[in-house]
């Protein structure tokens, strides 16, 4: 089955570059130069993914994401931006994350990044249903690996980061449904990071995890503190993979 991407991009040069990348990855493309044309095309052409530029002429596509979602609720959506003279790219990315898009990329991007993204969306396209997206944040590679394997085996789409800074600087981490976050980490740390998560993704389900901090703070005290900053549930480390998946599924069911 031929896979087709709807591209909204007002620069024909940039569109041709993206189309060439997609062709090498085995995808065809429908190119639209205006938001109106893109919306009309969704009603006329069968597509399997959308790549939407944030700034199209004088228009901001973020204001129309809801319309695109209504017309194509199960199609993976990627927002792409190089910023604009009206706001910094960081502000644009922050606003884009709140729209519920599946991926956000900063232009110019590489074919390798595009390949990784489309490899990730392939399972969703095959089933016609978007998987729930889980973000795991922990400075321990062992914990990240255990959690990733558990979520992957349970059918979730999984992203991982070793710090809060890494999670928020990774522009292809856009919409998330659930975040599993360690309390004590270098840098920004878990407490400040969890507040930022709730600001960036207001509807996200948040699970805090902790083994305490040496002899200074018990795991129970640490987890209790996260309740006051918005954590929806807590789990102690080390945790059982089955318990983690059951807790995550329960939270996502309640949020549905």
XYZ file of C-alpha atoms in Angstrom:
256
model
C 0.000 0.000 0.000
C 1.363 3.396 -0.994
C 1.813 5.734 1.954
C 1.066 9.403 1.393
C 1.957 12.493 3.402
C 0.072 15.780 3.238
C 2.644 18.600 3.291
C 1.616 22.158 4.152
C 4.552 24.378 3.188
C 4.452 27.765 1.466
C 8.052 27.502 0.244
C 8.169 25.394 -2.913
C 11.927 24.953 -2.501
C 11.597 23.551 1.014
C 8.648 21.418 -0.055
C 10.696 19.876 -2.870
C 13.502 19.043 -0.423
C 11.043 17.342 1.937
C 9.318 15.500 -0.921
C 12.689 14.160 -2.112
C 13.495 12.915 1.403
C 10.102 11.232 1.681
C 10.488 9.601 -1.717
C 13.748 7.989 -0.626
C 11.914 6.684 2.447
C 9.164 5.162 0.310
C 6.480 7.822 0.828
C 4.598 9.919 -1.716
C 3.389 13.440 -0.977
C 0.539 15.853 -1.608
C 1.874 19.404 -1.397
C -0.327 22.349 -0.408
C 0.858 25.950 -0.194
C -2.009 27.323 1.907
C -3.987 26.240 4.966
C -7.197 26.386 2.949
C -5.821 24.077 0.246
C -4.556 21.636 2.884
C -7.943 21.465 4.606
C -9.697 20.926 1.270
C -7.210 18.210 0.301
C -7.941 16.254 3.485
C -11.523 15.904 2.292
C -10.504 14.722 -1.170
C -7.329 12.647 -0.827
C -6.498 9.695 1.413
C -3.342 10.487 3.395
C -1.531 8.622 6.159
C 0.391 11.454 7.847
C 0.519 15.256 7.912
C 3.521 17.587 7.923
C 2.357 21.126 8.665
C 4.540 24.225 8.661
C 3.668 26.494 11.583
C 3.994 29.794 9.718
C 2.370 29.801 6.268
C 2.469 33.240 4.723
C 0.868 35.590 7.253
C -1.030 32.750 8.918
C -0.257 30.656 12.007
C -1.174 27.000 11.502
C -1.352 26.452 15.270
C -4.681 28.294 15.234
C -6.075 25.682 12.837
C -4.715 22.472 14.365
C -8.130 21.690 15.856
C -9.672 21.740 12.377
C -7.007 19.402 11.027
C -7.562 17.066 13.982
C -11.324 17.030 13.400
C -10.879 16.138 9.737
C -8.176 13.531 10.377
C -8.353 12.417 14.034
C -6.235 9.278 13.674
C -3.548 10.539 11.302
C -0.110 11.307 12.804
C 0.581 15.048 12.731
C 4.027 16.623 12.554
C 4.487 20.367 13.032
C 7.636 21.926 11.596
C 9.034 25.394 12.136
C 12.053 27.600 11.668
C 10.509 30.262 13.883
C 9.525 33.709 12.691
C 10.390 37.362 13.153
C 7.389 37.659 15.474
C 8.573 35.219 18.164
C 11.530 33.048 19.118
C 11.624 29.456 17.964
C 11.563 28.364 21.624
C 8.240 30.173 22.123
C 6.897 28.639 18.918
C 7.911 25.150 20.011
C 6.320 25.627 23.431
C 3.057 26.753 21.834
C 3.181 23.905 19.330
C 3.565 21.312 22.083
C 0.292 22.446 23.634
C -1.678 21.749 20.437
C -1.491 17.964 20.776
C 0.589 17.374 17.638
C 2.407 14.047 17.615
C 5.807 15.372 16.542
C 7.492 18.764 16.336
C 10.660 19.365 14.340
C 12.878 22.376 13.941
C 13.773 23.276 10.349
C 16.059 22.484 8.697
C 15.909 18.820 9.710
C 17.799 15.791 8.468
C 16.590 12.792 6.531
C 17.755 10.623 9.435
C 15.358 12.408 11.799
C 12.555 12.044 9.276
C 13.314 8.334 8.892
C 13.145 7.822 12.657
C 9.829 9.653 12.920
C 8.174 7.756 10.092
C 9.477 4.461 11.433
C 7.775 5.379 14.709
C 4.412 6.229 13.109
C 4.280 3.083 10.961
C 2.609 0.930 13.677
C -0.088 3.592 14.155
C -0.727 3.761 10.415
C -0.961 -0.032 10.166
C -3.634 -0.225 12.881
C -5.381 3.053 12.085
C -5.149 3.969 15.759
C -2.687 6.191 17.597
C -0.820 4.575 20.447
C -0.631 6.340 23.788
C 2.687 8.155 24.124
C 4.745 7.743 27.297
C 7.793 9.846 28.195
C 10.273 8.320 30.661
C 12.636 10.763 32.414
C 15.369 9.329 34.650
C 19.121 9.853 34.847
C 19.592 6.093 35.302
C 19.979 4.327 31.957
C 19.017 1.066 33.669
C 15.682 2.445 34.871
C 15.013 4.005 31.461
C 15.692 0.704 29.714
C 13.469 -1.306 32.079
C 10.604 1.169 31.739
C 10.989 1.475 27.965
C 10.887 -2.286 27.490
C 7.814 -2.611 29.701
C 5.895 0.132 27.902
C 6.977 -1.059 24.465
C 5.843 -4.614 25.228
C 2.488 -3.239 26.379
C 1.959 -1.456 23.052
C 2.813 2.119 23.975
C 4.873 4.575 21.967
C 7.833 5.452 24.211
C 10.319 8.330 24.355
C 13.060 8.626 26.963
C 15.336 11.326 28.353
C 18.138 11.316 30.907
C 17.235 14.737 32.299
C 14.515 17.352 32.249
C 16.690 19.536 30.057
C 17.030 16.747 27.493
C 13.289 16.086 27.522
C 12.366 19.701 26.817
C 15.119 20.324 24.258
C 14.149 17.282 22.190
C 11.935 18.881 19.562
C 10.489 15.587 18.316
C 8.897 15.005 21.736
C 5.636 16.843 21.192
C 2.391 15.447 22.539
C 2.588 13.025 25.463
C -0.186 11.222 27.325
C 1.784 10.091 30.365
C 5.136 10.983 31.939
C 7.079 8.685 34.271
C 9.540 10.935 36.087
C 12.262 10.452 38.685
C 12.229 12.864 41.621
C 15.966 13.337 42.182
C 18.024 14.164 39.083
C 20.901 16.513 38.233
C 20.152 19.858 36.600
C 16.608 21.183 36.791
C 15.602 18.172 38.847
C 12.316 16.384 39.261
C 10.303 18.827 41.373
C 10.778 21.867 39.143
C 10.572 19.663 36.072
C 7.233 18.178 37.073
C 5.763 21.651 37.501
C 7.023 22.489 34.003
C 5.509 19.280 32.626
C 2.092 20.229 33.949
C 2.485 23.662 32.343
C 3.688 22.333 28.997
C 1.240 19.437 28.792
C -1.722 20.446 31.032
C -3.673 17.206 30.513
C -0.746 14.808 30.878
C -0.870 12.043 33.478
C 2.217 12.200 35.694
C 3.752 9.351 37.692
C 6.604 10.254 40.035
C 9.121 7.602 41.064
C 11.807 7.603 43.745
C 14.057 5.426 45.859
C 14.717 8.314 48.237
C 17.941 10.302 48.578
C 20.589 8.381 50.494
C 19.757 8.736 54.208
C 18.442 12.283 53.873
C 14.992 11.785 52.344
C 12.910 8.606 52.366
C 11.153 7.412 49.236
C 7.830 7.902 51.007
C 8.575 11.548 51.886
C 9.800 12.284 48.365
C 6.742 10.779 46.708
C 4.346 12.488 49.110
C 5.931 15.823 48.201
C 5.250 15.239 44.501
C 1.515 15.004 45.175
C 1.553 18.648 46.187
C 3.009 19.689 42.832
C 0.517 17.795 40.715
C 1.730 14.203 40.366
C -1.242 11.946 39.633
C 0.359 8.798 41.053
C 3.577 7.561 42.625
C 5.645 4.400 42.387
C 8.641 3.338 44.461
C 11.898 2.127 42.927
C 12.707 -0.603 42.281
C 9.323 -1.310 40.728
C 7.809 -4.357 39.073
C 7.107 -3.907 35.353
C 3.620 -5.387 35.715
C 2.762 -2.913 38.489
C 4.048 -0.026 36.367
C 1.918 -0.970 33.366
C -1.196 -1.566 35.481
C -0.808 1.829 37.173
C -0.213 3.584 33.853
C -3.204 1.928 32.194
C -5.461 2.872 35.107
C -4.415 6.531 34.938
C -4.910 6.711 31.178
C -8.317 5.059 31.456
C -9.413 7.614 34.053
C -8.179 10.463 31.852
C -9.979 9.198 28.748
